[in-house]
Amino acid sequence: MSGATKKRRRAAGRAALVGAAVLAVGAGVVAATGIGFSSGDKAKAPHSTLPPATVKVTERTLLDTQTESGKLSYGDSTTLVGKLSGTVTSLPTPGSTIRKGQELYRVDNTPVVLMYGKLPTYRALTVGTEGADVKQFERNLWDLGYRGFTVDNEYTEATATAVKKWQKAIGLPESARTGTVDLGHVAYVLDAVRVDTVTASLGDAAKPGDAVLTHTGTVRGATVELAVSDVRLAVKGAAVTVKLPDGKTVKGKITDTRSKVSDSDSGNGSGSGSGNGSGGDDSSSSETKILVTIAFAGKKAVSGFDQATVDIGFTASKRENVLTVPVSALLTLAEGGYGVEVVDGRTTRTVAVKTGLFANGRVEISGDGVSEGMKVGVPA
C-alpha cells in the first residue's frame, strides 16, 4: 500500500470520527466507553508515513460546560382574589413587600390583612367555630404577639378577646371590633410576598371573585428553559455561574427542575404560479422544555437588577487530571474502538485507547502506552 493511500485512509477515518463525535455531543451524549483489546492489538507496528500535524497529549481538568440565556425573576406570579363586596379604597404599590400581619389592600376603608398558611379562608371565625382554619388563624395571631388564648382548633371567648385587641391595632373603629373575623378580611399565603402587578383600581366596585393583584416570592432568582436534549444540565443542587448585565459573575445553585409544556402555532400553505393553491393549514403543537430555577448564594448578589437577561453557565460533567487530546486525534480501528497515532521521531504507531468524557472539542483517553507529553497525529 502506498504512503498516499495510507494518508487518505487515515484522514477519512478521522473525518468520520470527528463528525460522529460532534453529532453525539450535540445530542447530549458526552461520554463514550472504549472497547478493550487483546495485548497484540494494543500497539500496531511502526511505519514511516508521518501525519500532517501533531499535538501533545496533555493532562488537564476536562469540563463539559454549556451556557444558556436565562432571566432574573422572583418566580411564578400568583393572583390574589378578593372576597369582599364594597369599594376599593386602598391598594399597594407594585414592587412592595408585604409580610405577616400587614395590610394588602382596603375595601370600604377596612384592611385585608396578610397571614401565613396553606388553607384558604372560606368562612367567618367566631366563638364556637372549630376546625383547622381556626388553628391556622390562632397561630398567626400568636406569632403577631397576642396572648391569653390557646392555639388549637377551638375559637373561644379568649380568642375573641385577643382578636378585639388585634382589630384595634389594625385601625378598625370601635364599632367594628367585634371579636369575629369576617370572611374576606384575612388572606393566606405561604410566606411574605412581593406585589407584582395591581389589577384593581381605586374606586372599583369590589365583589367576591375579582382579581385584586398578583404577587411573587420576595427572593430574586434566575430561570432558564432548556431543551429536553440538554437534560444532563438540569441537576438539582448543581452549582452554576450567572453572568449579570454589568459583566460580573455570581454563583448560584439549581433549586428546582420541572417539565414545562407550551403550545406553539404554525401555519403551512402552498400555491402555484397560476394563482391556484391551497390555504395555510393552522396547526398547533406542544413543545416540552425543562424549566430550571436557580437561587443565588447572597441576596445582595443581584441587587439593582430586575427582569434582566443573564448568561447561565452549566457544568454537566467534570474529570480532573485526565489525559486528553483533540477529538480529531482519534482514529477508528478496523477491529473496533478507537486509537491514536503516536509519533516517535520519523516513525508512527497506532495505540488503542479507551475514551472517557468528550467536551469542548477534546476527549479523555487512557490505555497502555499512553502518557502525558507524547505526540499524536492530527489533521492539518
Short mmCIF file of C-alpha atoms in Angstrom, two decimals:
data_model
loop_
_atom_site.label_atom_id
_atom_site.label_comp_id
_atom_site.label_asym_id
_atom_site.label_seq_id
_atom_site.Cartn_x
_atom_site.Cartn_y
_atom_site.Cartn_z
CA MET A 1 0.00 0.00 0.00
CA SER A 2 1.44 3.40 -0.95
CA GLY A 3 2.07 6.20 1.59
CA ALA A 4 -0.55 8.34 -0.20
CA THR A 5 -3.16 5.62 0.24
CA LYS A 6 -2.38 5.33 3.97
CA LYS A 7 -2.75 9.08 4.38
CA ARG A 8 -6.11 9.08 2.62
CA ARG A 9 -7.46 6.25 4.83
CA ARG A 10 -6.17 7.91 8.00
CA ALA A 11 -7.76 11.24 7.08
CA ALA A 12 -11.05 9.60 6.17
CA GLY A 13 -11.15 7.73 9.47
CA ARG A 14 -10.54 10.90 11.46
CA ALA A 15 -13.11 12.89 9.47
CA ALA A 16 -15.80 10.27 10.04
CA LEU A 17 -14.96 10.05 13.75
CA VAL A 18 -14.98 13.80 14.31
CA GLY A 19 -18.35 14.05 12.58
CA ALA A 20 -19.77 11.28 14.76
CA ALA A 21 -18.39 12.89 17.92
CA VAL A 22 -19.95 16.24 17.03
CA LEU A 23 -23.31 14.59 16.46
CA ALA A 24 -23.03 12.68 19.74
CA VAL A 25 -22.21 15.76 21.81
CA GLY A 26 -24.94 17.75 20.07
CA ALA A 27 -27.44 15.10 21.12
CA GLY A 28 -26.36 15.34 24.73
CA VAL A 29 -24.02 12.33 24.72
CA VAL A 30 -20.86 13.48 26.48
CA ALA A 31 -19.02 10.25 27.26
CA ALA A 32 -18.21 7.01 25.50
CA THR A 33 -16.56 3.82 26.67
CA GLY A 34 -13.79 2.37 24.55
CA ILE A 35 -13.64 -1.28 23.63
CA GLY A 36 -11.00 -3.49 25.25
CA PHE A 37 -8.25 -5.02 23.08
CA SER A 38 -6.01 -8.02 23.37
CA SER A 39 -2.37 -7.34 24.12
CA GLY A 40 -1.49 -7.96 20.49
CA ASP A 41 -3.86 -5.22 19.35
CA LYS A 42 -2.78 -2.51 21.77
CA ALA A 43 0.11 -1.23 19.63
CA LYS A 44 0.48 -1.63 15.89
CA ALA A 45 3.84 -2.00 14.16
CA PRO A 46 5.56 1.31 13.46
CA HIS A 47 5.59 2.79 9.96
CA SER A 48 7.26 5.79 8.41
CA THR A 49 4.32 7.74 6.99
CA LEU A 50 4.01 10.86 9.15
CA PRO A 51 0.69 12.64 9.81
CA PRO A 52 0.28 16.21 8.52
CA ALA A 53 0.44 17.68 12.06
CA THR A 54 0.97 16.62 15.66
CA VAL A 55 -0.18 17.68 19.14
CA LYS A 56 0.91 16.60 22.59
CA VAL A 57 -1.17 14.51 24.97
CA THR A 58 -1.90 16.85 27.88
CA GLU A 59 -3.13 16.32 31.42
CA ARG A 60 -5.90 18.69 32.42
CA THR A 61 -9.30 19.02 34.02
CA LEU A 62 -11.94 18.39 31.38
CA LEU A 63 -15.27 20.15 31.76
CA ASP A 64 -18.47 19.59 29.84
CA THR A 65 -19.86 23.12 30.01
CA GLN A 66 -22.69 24.94 28.30
CA THR A 67 -24.02 28.49 28.50
CA GLU A 68 -27.73 29.28 28.16
CA SER A 69 -29.67 32.53 28.26
CA GLY A 70 -31.96 32.99 31.26
CA LYS A 71 -33.82 35.69 33.15
CA LEU A 72 -33.69 37.17 36.62
CA SER A 73 -37.09 36.92 38.26
CA TYR A 74 -38.94 36.49 41.53
CA GLY A 75 -40.54 33.24 40.40
CA ASP A 76 -44.06 32.46 39.29
CA SER A 77 -46.74 35.08 39.76
CA THR A 78 -49.93 34.22 41.68
CA THR A 79 -53.26 36.05 41.51
CA LEU A 80 -54.90 37.22 44.74
CA VAL A 81 -58.69 37.12 44.53
CA GLY A 82 -60.83 39.27 46.82
CA LYS A 83 -63.79 38.01 48.86
CA LEU A 84 -65.35 41.30 49.96
CA SER A 85 -68.05 43.49 48.46
CA GLY A 86 -67.76 47.25 48.52
CA THR A 87 -65.45 49.92 47.13
CA VAL A 88 -61.69 49.55 46.73
CA THR A 89 -60.20 52.37 48.83
CA SER A 90 -56.50 51.49 49.08
CA LEU A 91 -54.03 49.43 47.06
CA PRO A 92 -50.35 48.52 47.44
CA THR A 93 -47.53 49.70 45.21
CA PRO A 94 -46.07 47.21 42.70
CA GLY A 95 -42.69 46.03 43.94
CA SER A 96 -43.56 46.46 47.62
CA THR A 97 -43.05 43.61 50.10
CA ILE A 98 -45.90 42.59 52.41
CA ARG A 99 -45.39 40.31 55.40
CA LYS A 100 -47.49 38.58 58.05
CA GLY A 101 -49.89 40.95 59.78
CA GLN A 102 -49.50 43.73 57.22
CA GLU A 103 -52.20 45.27 55.06
CA LEU A 104 -52.68 44.11 51.49
CA TYR A 105 -55.44 46.49 50.39
CA ARG A 106 -58.66 48.05 51.69
CA VAL A 107 -62.34 47.75 50.86
CA ASP A 108 -64.68 50.38 52.35
CA ASN A 109 -61.58 51.57 54.23
CA THR A 110 -61.31 48.22 56.06
CA PRO A 111 -57.96 46.44 55.68
CA VAL A 112 -57.46 42.98 54.23
CA VAL A 113 -54.55 41.54 56.21
CA LEU A 114 -51.91 39.07 55.03
CA MET A 115 -51.34 35.95 57.13
CA TYR A 116 -49.39 32.74 56.53
CA GLY A 117 -50.98 29.37 55.86
CA LYS A 118 -51.92 26.75 53.28
CA LEU A 119 -55.67 26.70 53.96
CA PRO A 120 -57.63 29.45 52.17
CA THR A 121 -60.15 31.41 54.20
CA TYR A 122 -63.65 30.17 53.45
CA ARG A 123 -65.85 31.23 56.38
CA ALA A 124 -66.14 33.70 59.23
CA LEU A 125 -64.47 32.76 62.51
CA THR A 126 -66.39 33.43 65.70
CA VAL A 127 -66.86 31.99 69.19
CA GLY A 128 -67.79 28.31 68.84
CA THR A 129 -66.15 27.78 65.45
CA GLU A 130 -63.92 24.72 65.31
CA GLY A 131 -61.51 23.45 62.69
CA ALA A 132 -58.07 23.61 61.10
CA ASP A 133 -58.73 27.14 59.86
CA VAL A 134 -59.19 28.28 63.47
CA LYS A 135 -55.83 26.83 64.46
CA GLN A 136 -54.16 28.42 61.43
CA PHE A 137 -55.54 31.85 62.33
CA GLU A 138 -54.67 31.48 66.01
CA ARG A 139 -51.09 30.53 65.13
CA ASN A 140 -50.74 33.75 63.17
CA LEU A 141 -52.33 35.77 65.97
CA TRP A 142 -49.89 34.25 68.45
CA ASP A 143 -46.93 34.96 66.16
CA LEU A 144 -48.04 38.60 66.00
CA GLY A 145 -47.65 38.83 69.76
CA TYR A 146 -51.19 38.33 71.07
CA ARG A 147 -51.70 36.09 74.10
CA GLY A 148 -54.39 34.87 76.51
CA PHE A 149 -55.69 32.00 74.38
CA THR A 150 -54.61 28.51 73.37
CA VAL A 151 -53.56 27.76 69.80
CA ASP A 152 -55.89 24.90 68.91
CA ASN A 153 -58.92 24.09 66.77
CA GLU A 154 -61.41 25.94 69.03
CA TYR A 155 -62.34 29.61 68.70
CA THR A 156 -63.12 30.57 72.28
CA GLU A 157 -64.03 33.72 74.20
CA ALA A 158 -60.32 34.04 74.96
CA THR A 159 -59.60 34.03 71.23
CA ALA A 160 -62.26 36.68 70.65
CA THR A 161 -60.71 38.91 73.32
CA ALA A 162 -57.32 38.70 71.60
CA VAL A 163 -58.96 39.37 68.24
CA LYS A 164 -60.54 42.59 69.54
CA LYS A 165 -57.08 43.83 70.51
CA TRP A 166 -55.79 42.91 67.06
CA GLN A 167 -58.72 44.66 65.38
CA LYS A 168 -57.91 47.82 67.32
CA ALA A 169 -54.25 47.60 66.28
CA ILE A 170 -55.09 47.40 62.57
CA GLY A 171 -57.24 50.51 62.81
CA LEU A 172 -60.82 49.23 62.91
CA PRO A 173 -63.31 51.63 64.52
CA GLU A 174 -64.64 50.59 67.91
CA SER A 175 -67.96 49.52 66.41
CA ALA A 176 -66.15 47.03 64.17
CA ARG A 177 -64.08 45.44 66.95
CA THR A 178 -66.46 42.53 67.38
CA GLY A 179 -64.01 39.72 68.10
CA THR A 180 -65.26 37.97 64.96
CA VAL A 181 -63.06 37.58 61.88
CA ASP A 182 -65.41 38.15 58.96
CA LEU A 183 -64.83 36.26 55.70
CA GLY A 184 -62.51 38.14 53.37
CA HIS A 185 -60.66 40.28 55.93
CA VAL A 186 -57.69 37.87 56.02
CA ALA A 187 -55.80 36.43 53.03
CA TYR A 188 -53.45 33.46 53.46
CA VAL A 189 -50.21 32.85 51.57
CA LEU A 190 -47.23 30.64 52.38
CA ASP A 191 -44.74 33.43 53.06
CA ALA A 192 -44.03 37.10 52.55
CA VAL A 193 -44.97 38.36 49.09
CA ARG A 194 -43.75 40.92 46.61
CA VAL A 195 -46.54 42.76 44.80
CA ASP A 196 -46.01 42.13 41.11
CA THR A 197 -48.95 43.87 39.46
CA VAL A 198 -52.10 45.58 40.74
CA THR A 199 -55.15 44.68 38.65
CA ALA A 200 -57.80 46.57 40.64
CA SER A 201 -58.13 50.36 40.64
CA LEU A 202 -59.08 52.78 43.39
CA GLY A 203 -62.83 53.29 43.38
CA ASP A 204 -63.60 49.97 41.72
CA ALA A 205 -66.70 48.15 42.88
CA ALA A 206 -65.23 45.11 44.62
CA LYS A 207 -67.04 41.81 44.65
CA PRO A 208 -66.07 38.27 45.63
CA GLY A 209 -64.02 36.53 42.96
CA ASP A 210 -62.46 39.68 41.49
CA ALA A 211 -58.70 39.70 40.97
CA VAL A 212 -57.03 42.39 43.07
CA LEU A 213 -53.32 41.90 42.45
CA THR A 214 -50.64 39.40 41.53
CA HIS A 215 -47.73 38.53 43.76
CA THR A 216 -44.46 36.59 43.73
CA GLY A 217 -41.90 35.49 46.28
CA THR A 218 -39.52 38.06 47.71
CA VAL A 219 -36.23 36.40 46.74
CA ARG A 220 -34.89 37.13 43.28
CA GLY A 221 -33.51 34.15 41.40
CA ALA A 222 -32.98 33.13 37.81
CA THR A 223 -34.90 30.84 35.49
CA VAL A 224 -33.91 29.23 32.22
CA GLU A 225 -35.73 26.95 29.81
CA LEU A 226 -33.64 24.07 28.48
CA ALA A 227 -34.29 21.80 25.55
CA VAL A 228 -35.08 18.22 26.52
CA SER A 229 -31.84 17.16 24.82
CA ASP A 230 -29.97 19.21 27.46
CA VAL A 231 -31.45 17.30 30.40
CA ARG A 232 -27.94 16.43 31.58
CA LEU A 233 -27.55 20.07 32.66
CA ALA A 234 -30.66 20.11 34.87
CA VAL A 235 -29.34 18.55 38.07
CA LYS A 236 -30.94 19.77 41.29
CA GLY A 237 -28.28 21.02 43.69
CA ALA A 238 -25.68 21.56 40.96
CA ALA A 239 -23.63 24.76 41.00
CA VAL A 240 -23.89 27.26 38.15
CA THR A 241 -22.41 30.64 37.28
CA VAL A 242 -24.54 33.62 36.28
CA LYS A 243 -23.12 36.49 34.26
CA LEU A 244 -25.01 39.71 35.07
CA PRO A 245 -25.68 42.61 32.67
CA ASP A 246 -22.79 44.59 34.21
CA GLY A 247 -20.34 41.81 33.35
CA LYS A 248 -19.96 40.49 36.89
CA THR A 249 -20.30 36.77 37.53
CA VAL A 250 -22.03 35.38 40.62
CA LYS A 251 -22.51 31.85 41.89
CA GLY A 252 -25.85 30.08 42.01
CA LYS A 253 -27.37 26.69 42.67
CA ILE A 254 -30.14 24.80 40.90
CA THR A 255 -33.04 24.55 43.35
CA ASP A 256 -35.78 23.14 41.14
CA THR A 257 -36.30 21.47 37.77
CA ARG A 258 -39.60 20.62 36.14
CA SER A 259 -41.11 19.99 32.75
CA LYS A 260 -42.96 22.79 31.05
CA VAL A 261 -45.24 22.22 28.08
CA SER A 262 -46.07 25.17 25.86
CA ASP A 263 -48.24 25.35 22.76
CA SER A 264 -46.76 26.69 19.55
CA ASP A 265 -48.83 27.55 16.49
CA SER A 266 -47.61 27.02 12.97
CA GLY A 267 -49.19 27.56 9.59
CA ASN A 268 -48.28 25.91 6.29
CA GLY A 269 -49.58 26.75 2.86
CA SER A 270 -48.77 26.29 -0.79
CA GLY A 271 -49.77 27.88 -4.08
CA SER A 272 -48.93 27.69 -7.77
CA GLY A 273 -47.80 30.45 -10.13
CA SER A 274 -51.13 30.24 -11.96
CA GLY A 275 -52.94 31.56 -8.90
CA ASN A 276 -54.35 28.25 -7.73
CA GLY A 277 -53.25 26.96 -4.33
CA SER A 278 -54.32 25.69 -1.01
CA GLY A 279 -54.59 27.95 2.00
CA GLY A 280 -52.36 27.61 5.01
CA ASP A 281 -53.26 24.93 7.47
CA ASP A 282 -53.09 26.24 11.01
CA SER A 283 -51.88 23.68 13.46
CA SER A 284 -50.67 23.74 16.99
CA SER A 285 -48.10 21.53 18.60
CA SER A 286 -46.83 21.16 22.10
CA GLU A 287 -43.18 21.67 22.93
CA THR A 288 -41.70 20.34 26.14
CA LYS A 289 -38.97 22.31 27.87
CA ILE A 290 -37.15 21.85 31.17
CA LEU A 291 -37.69 24.85 33.44
CA VAL A 292 -34.70 25.31 35.75
CA THR A 293 -34.85 27.59 38.81
CA ILE A 294 -31.65 28.99 40.28
CA ALA A 295 -31.04 30.61 43.67
CA PHE A 296 -28.12 32.89 44.50
CA ALA A 297 -25.69 32.50 47.38
CA GLY A 298 -26.31 36.04 48.67
CA LYS A 299 -29.43 38.20 48.45
CA LYS A 300 -27.32 41.22 47.52
CA ALA A 301 -25.60 39.39 44.68
CA VAL A 302 -28.11 40.60 42.09
CA SER A 303 -29.40 43.77 43.74
CA GLY A 304 -30.00 46.54 41.25
CA PHE A 305 -31.30 44.25 38.52
CA ASP A 306 -34.92 43.32 37.93
CA GLN A 307 -36.22 41.37 34.94
CA ALA A 308 -32.78 41.26 33.28
CA THR A 309 -31.43 38.71 30.82
CA VAL A 310 -28.39 36.81 32.08
CA ASP A 311 -25.99 34.15 30.82
CA ILE A 312 -26.09 30.97 32.90
CA GLY A 313 -23.11 28.65 32.79
CA PHE A 314 -23.74 24.95 33.47
CA THR A 315 -21.16 22.24 34.16
CA ALA A 316 -22.62 18.85 33.34
CA SER A 317 -19.51 16.74 33.92
CA LYS A 318 -16.02 17.23 35.32
CA ARG A 319 -12.97 14.97 35.02
CA GLU A 320 -9.90 16.13 36.93
CA ASN A 321 -6.29 15.42 35.95
CA VAL A 322 -7.01 13.21 32.96
CA LEU A 323 -5.06 12.73 29.74
CA THR A 324 -6.71 14.46 26.80
CA VAL A 325 -6.29 15.01 23.08
CA PRO A 326 -8.34 16.85 20.47
CA VAL A 327 -11.22 14.73 19.20
CA SER A 328 -9.63 14.96 15.75
CA ALA A 329 -6.68 12.89 17.03
CA LEU A 330 -8.84 9.77 17.42
CA LEU A 331 -8.76 7.04 14.80
CA THR A 332 -11.45 4.44 14.21
CA LEU A 333 -9.86 0.99 14.30
CA ALA A 334 -10.84 -1.78 11.93
CA GLU A 335 -11.26 -4.23 14.81
CA GLY A 336 -13.46 -1.74 16.67
CA GLY A 337 -12.85 1.02 19.16
CA TYR A 338 -10.54 3.99 18.98
CA GLY A 339 -6.84 4.66 18.75
CA VAL A 340 -4.31 7.45 18.37
CA GLU A 341 -1.35 7.68 16.04
CA VAL A 342 1.75 8.12 18.21
CA VAL A 343 4.66 9.86 16.51
CA ASP A 344 8.19 8.78 17.52
CA GLY A 345 10.70 10.81 15.55
CA ARG A 346 10.27 9.78 11.90
CA THR A 347 8.03 6.79 12.62
CA THR A 348 4.46 6.35 13.87
CA ARG A 349 2.49 3.60 15.55
CA THR A 350 -1.19 3.20 16.32
CA VAL A 351 -2.06 2.78 20.01
CA ALA A 352 -5.53 1.65 21.09
CA VAL A 353 -7.18 3.87 23.72
CA LYS A 354 -10.28 3.97 25.86
CA THR A 355 -12.27 7.18 25.68
CA GLY A 356 -13.99 8.97 28.53
CA LEU A 357 -15.55 12.43 28.57
CA PHE A 358 -15.99 14.36 25.31
CA ALA A 359 -16.10 18.11 25.94
CA ASN A 360 -15.26 21.33 24.11
CA GLY A 361 -13.51 19.60 21.24
CA ARG A 362 -11.33 17.36 23.42
CA VAL A 363 -11.64 13.81 24.68
CA GLU A 364 -10.34 11.95 27.71
CA ILE A 365 -8.14 8.97 26.78
CA SER A 366 -6.42 6.17 28.68
CA GLY A 367 -4.65 2.91 27.94
CA ASP A 368 -1.33 1.09 27.98
CA GLY A 369 1.41 3.12 26.34
CA VAL A 370 -0.42 6.45 26.64
CA SER A 371 1.38 9.14 28.62
CA GLU A 372 1.47 12.89 29.02
CA GLY A 373 3.66 14.71 26.53
CA MET A 374 3.68 12.07 23.79
CA LYS A 375 2.97 13.37 20.29
CA VAL A 376 -0.06 12.16 18.35
CA GLY A 377 -1.14 12.86 14.82
CA VAL A 378 -3.96 15.20 13.85
CA PRO A 379 -5.26 16.53 10.54
CA ALA A 380 -3.57 19.66 9.20
#
